[in-house]
Amino acid sequence: MTKLELKRAAAVLLACATLGTQGLAQDQTQVVIDRGLTEDLPYTAIYPNVLRSVDDGSPATILTLQHPEAPLQCDAFAVDGAEAGWTAEAALSKLDVPGIEATWTPDFPGFKVVAQGVTQFASGPALLYEGESDNSPLGIPLRIVHAEAVDAGRTYAIECLMEKSIATDARPLVDFVIANFSTRSDGQCCINPADERG
């Protein structure tokens, strides 16, 4: 996510930053399926219909999802020029935590990576890291969840920003969005992240 995209995301998130958490645990059986059917940008995004798709104006953004009643936004991106031979496990083993923190800190002062690991997109393993900023430009403490994978020379990423106080309630929605994102256009509904964790 570029600084400009961060600022756009921050501005949109700020608009709903004071809303409550009602509806975060709504039934996830009603979903929207969004597919990229072109060869230059295949993907499948499946998400609960409580989230609303909006246009953030960035050409790198596949999809921006916002919760209408809570400070929660998820962005899906795709960028060409990915590293050859990339794997989530290798990316985790050489994750540059200080570099990630330095990238986020100018816009999110005090940003710290608080967790890292490997998760699953519907299409395969994805690198995951989580961060927090208590001094965000939104005026609220934020929890940020970032998942990324490489396919066909592209890096696909999902970034979800949420107010830290609602992170526990929002996490099932975030996990669902991540688990049901595919770097291919033939993704099928639906993966329950709780089932995947066993």
GROMACS .gro file of C-alpha atoms in nm:
model
  198
    1MET     CA    1   0.000   0.000   0.000
    2THR     CA    2   0.146   0.335  -0.101
    3LYS     CA    3   0.136   0.639   0.124
    4LEU     CA    4  -0.128   0.796  -0.100
    5GLU     CA    5  -0.341   0.483  -0.077
    6LEU     CA    6  -0.293   0.481   0.300
    7LYS     CA    7  -0.409   0.839   0.324
    8ARG     CA    8  -0.714   0.765   0.108
    9ALA     CA    9  -0.793   0.460   0.318
   10ALA     CA   10  -0.744   0.663   0.633
   11ALA     CA   11  -0.977   0.937   0.514
   12VAL     CA   12  -1.253   0.693   0.429
   13LEU     CA   13  -1.206   0.498   0.751
   14LEU     CA   14  -1.218   0.819   0.953
   15ALA     CA   15  -1.567   0.888   0.822
   16CYS     CA   16  -1.699   0.583   1.006
   17ALA     CA   17  -1.450   0.579   1.293
   18THR     CA   18  -1.695   0.672   1.567
   19LEU     CA   19  -1.959   0.414   1.485
   20GLY     CA   20  -2.036   0.113   1.702
   21THR     CA   21  -1.969  -0.255   1.647
   22GLN     CA   22  -2.330  -0.367   1.594
   23GLY     CA   23  -2.358  -0.607   1.306
   24LEU     CA   24  -1.994  -0.725   1.313
   25ALA     CA   25  -2.107  -1.076   1.398
   26GLN     CA   26  -2.383  -1.090   1.138
   27ASP     CA   27  -2.451  -1.417   0.959
   28GLN     CA   28  -2.177  -1.480   0.704
   29THR     CA   29  -2.384  -1.722   0.496
   30GLN     CA   30  -2.504  -1.441   0.269
   31VAL     CA   31  -2.206  -1.349   0.058
   32VAL     CA   32  -2.104  -1.151  -0.247
   33ILE     CA   33  -1.875  -1.310  -0.505
   34ASP     CA   34  -1.660  -1.072  -0.709
   35ARG     CA   35  -1.439  -1.215  -0.986
   36GLY     CA   36  -1.167  -1.075  -1.207
   37LEU     CA   37  -1.213  -1.266  -1.529
   38THR     CA   38  -0.936  -1.113  -1.740
   39GLU     CA   39  -0.604  -1.292  -1.792
   40ASP     CA   40  -0.408  -0.988  -1.676
   41LEU     CA   41  -0.582  -0.976  -1.335
   42PRO     CA   42  -0.762  -1.292  -1.227
   43TYR     CA   43  -0.899  -1.310  -0.874
   44THR     CA   44  -1.199  -1.416  -0.669
   45ALA     CA   45  -1.311  -1.217  -0.366
   46ILE     CA   46  -1.591  -1.364  -0.154
   47TYR     CA   47  -1.712  -1.159   0.138
   48PRO     CA   48  -2.012  -1.127   0.371
   49ASN     CA   49  -2.274  -0.892   0.232
   50VAL     CA   50  -2.261  -0.682   0.548
   51LEU     CA   51  -1.947  -0.531   0.391
   52ARG     CA   52  -1.997  -0.271   0.119
   53SER     CA   53  -1.778  -0.232  -0.189
   54VAL     CA   54  -1.662   0.124  -0.261
   55ASP     CA   55  -1.427   0.277  -0.518
   56ASP     CA   56  -1.109   0.420  -0.366
   57GLY     CA   57  -0.988   0.560  -0.698
   58SER     CA   58  -0.655   0.372  -0.706
   59PRO     CA   59  -0.567   0.157  -1.010
   60ALA     CA   60  -0.376  -0.089  -0.787
   61THR     CA   61  -0.686  -0.159  -0.576
   62ILE     CA   62  -0.897  -0.455  -0.681
   63LEU     CA   63  -1.161  -0.402  -0.415
   64THR     CA   64  -1.227  -0.180  -0.112
   65LEU     CA   65  -1.472  -0.311   0.146
   66GLN     CA   66  -1.615  -0.111   0.435
   67HIS     CA   67  -1.839  -0.202   0.723
   68PRO     CA   68  -2.128   0.046   0.729
   69GLU     CA   69  -2.156   0.055   1.109
   70ALA     CA   70  -1.800   0.011   1.237
   71PRO     CA   71  -1.448   0.144   1.176
   72LEU     CA   72  -1.340  -0.148   0.955
   73GLN     CA   73  -1.204  -0.139   0.601
   74CYS     CA   74  -1.036  -0.407   0.388
   75ASP     CA   75  -0.851  -0.336   0.064
   76ALA     CA   76  -0.740  -0.597  -0.191
   77PHE     CA   77  -0.448  -0.502  -0.417
   78ALA     CA   78  -0.253  -0.653  -0.704
   79VAL     CA   79   0.087  -0.531  -0.822
   80ASP     CA   80   0.294  -0.671  -1.110
   81GLY     CA   81   0.663  -0.757  -1.081
   82ALA     CA   82   0.665  -1.012  -0.800
   83GLU     CA   83   0.972  -1.208  -0.696
   84ALA     CA   84   1.023  -1.537  -0.884
   85GLY     CA   85   1.000  -1.849  -0.670
   86TRP     CA   86   0.817  -1.668  -0.390
   87THR     CA   87   0.664  -1.882  -0.114
   88ALA     CA   88   0.483  -1.768   0.198
   89GLU     CA   89   0.713  -1.974   0.418
   90ALA     CA   90   1.029  -1.825   0.265
   91ALA     CA   91   0.881  -1.474   0.287
   92LEU     CA   92   0.808  -1.530   0.656
   93SER     CA   93   1.160  -1.656   0.724
   94LYS     CA   94   1.311  -1.335   0.586
   95LEU     CA   95   1.037  -1.091   0.688
   96ASP     CA   96   1.193  -0.748   0.736
   97VAL     CA   97   1.002  -0.631   1.045
   98PRO     CA   98   1.203  -0.307   1.091
   99GLY     CA   99   1.152  -0.227   0.721
  100ILE     CA  100   0.777  -0.287   0.744
  101GLU     CA  101   0.754  -0.070   1.054
  102ALA     CA  102   0.957   0.206   0.886
  103THR     CA  103   0.721   0.201   0.586
  104TRP     CA  104   0.407   0.236   0.799
  105THR     CA  105   0.541   0.475   1.066
  106PRO     CA  106   0.531   0.804   0.869
  107ASP     CA  107   0.152   0.776   0.831
  108PHE     CA  108   0.083   0.564   1.139
  109PRO     CA  109   0.319   0.687   1.414
  110GLY     CA  110   0.431   0.420   1.655
  111PHE     CA  111   0.332   0.137   1.421
  112LYS     CA  112   0.466  -0.198   1.545
  113VAL     CA  113   0.439  -0.547   1.400
  114VAL     CA  114   0.277  -0.755   1.675
  115ALA     CA  115   0.228  -1.090   1.498
  116GLN     CA  116   0.348  -1.274   1.189
  117GLY     CA  117   0.294  -1.612   1.029
  118VAL     CA  118   0.147  -1.799   0.734
  119THR     CA  119  -0.224  -1.807   0.665
  120GLN     CA  120  -0.433  -1.934   0.374
  121PHE     CA  121  -0.596  -1.762   0.083
  122ALA     CA  122  -0.841  -1.990  -0.098
  123SER     CA  123  -0.573  -2.030  -0.365
  124GLY     CA  124  -0.290  -2.126  -0.129
  125PRO     CA  125  -0.054  -2.009   0.146
  126ALA     CA  126  -0.015  -1.637   0.217
  127LEU     CA  127   0.223  -1.439   0.432
  128LEU     CA  128   0.047  -1.272   0.725
  129TYR     CA  129   0.156  -0.995   0.956
  130GLU     CA  130  -0.038  -0.782   1.200
  131GLY     CA  131   0.047  -0.441   1.332
  132GLU     CA  132  -0.084  -0.176   1.567
  133SER     CA  133  -0.063   0.199   1.586
  134ASP     CA  134  -0.186   0.383   1.894
  135ASN     CA  135  -0.124   0.719   1.730
  136SER     CA  136  -0.289   0.687   1.390
  137PRO     CA  137  -0.389   0.986   1.174
  138LEU     CA  138  -0.749   0.880   1.230
  139GLY     CA  139  -0.731   0.977   1.594
  140ILE     CA  140  -0.805   0.619   1.702
  141PRO     CA  141  -0.577   0.326   1.784
  142LEU     CA  142  -0.566   0.085   1.489
  143ARG     CA  143  -0.508  -0.285   1.434
  144ILE     CA  144  -0.388  -0.369   1.082
  145VAL     CA  145  -0.395  -0.718   0.930
  146HIS     CA  146  -0.193  -0.773   0.611
  147ALA     CA  147  -0.193  -1.094   0.403
  148GLU     CA  148  -0.014  -1.140   0.071
  149ALA     CA  149   0.070  -1.404  -0.186
  150VAL     CA  150   0.235  -1.421  -0.527
  151ASP     CA  151   0.085  -1.580  -0.835
  152ALA     CA  152   0.174  -1.546  -1.205
  153GLY     CA  153   0.424  -1.267  -1.140
  154ARG     CA  154   0.181  -1.056  -0.935
  155THR     CA  155   0.172  -0.981  -0.564
  156TYR     CA  156  -0.182  -0.994  -0.429
  157ALA     CA  157  -0.245  -0.840  -0.088
  158ILE     CA  158  -0.533  -0.781   0.148
  159GLU     CA  159  -0.503  -0.516   0.417
  160CYS     CA  160  -0.768  -0.463   0.679
  161LEU     CA  161  -0.766  -0.164   0.913
  162MET     CA  162  -0.990  -0.159   1.219
  163GLU     CA  163  -1.018   0.028   1.545
  164LYS     CA  164  -0.820  -0.166   1.803
  165SER     CA  165  -1.110  -0.177   2.047
  166ILE     CA  166  -1.324  -0.376   1.801
  167ALA     CA  167  -1.046  -0.600   1.665
  168THR     CA  168  -1.170  -0.912   1.845
  169ASP     CA  169  -1.526  -0.864   1.721
  170ALA     CA  170  -1.413  -0.773   1.369
  171ARG     CA  171  -1.164  -1.056   1.331
  172PRO     CA  172  -1.413  -1.324   1.211
  173LEU     CA  173  -1.509  -1.096   0.920
  174VAL     CA  174  -1.145  -1.022   0.840
  175ASP     CA  175  -1.051  -1.391   0.856
  176PHE     CA  176  -1.342  -1.479   0.627
  177VAL     CA  177  -1.237  -1.221   0.367
  178ILE     CA  178  -0.877  -1.348   0.372
  179ALA     CA  179  -0.965  -1.719   0.365
  180ASN     CA  180  -1.203  -1.672   0.072
  181PHE     CA  181  -0.976  -1.459  -0.145
  182SER     CA  182  -0.818  -1.634  -0.444
  183THR     CA  183  -0.550  -1.523  -0.687
  184ARG     CA  184  -0.747  -1.709  -0.955
  185SER     CA  185  -1.088  -1.641  -1.106
  186ASP     CA  186  -1.238  -1.984  -1.024
  187GLY     CA  187  -1.255  -1.955  -0.644
  188GLN     CA  188  -1.554  -2.128  -0.487
  189CYS     CA  189  -1.762  -2.041  -0.182
  190CYS     CA  190  -1.701  -2.077   0.101
  191ILE     CA  191  -1.416  -2.155   0.340
  192ASN     CA  192  -1.481  -2.125   0.711
  193PRO     CA  193  -1.153  -2.004   0.868
  194ALA     CA  194  -1.242  -2.172   1.198
  195ASP     CA  195  -1.263  -2.507   1.021
  196GLU     CA  196  -0.926  -2.447   0.855
  197ARG     CA  197  -0.763  -2.392   1.195
  198GLY     CA  198  -0.909  -2.723   1.312
   0.00000   0.00000   0.00000
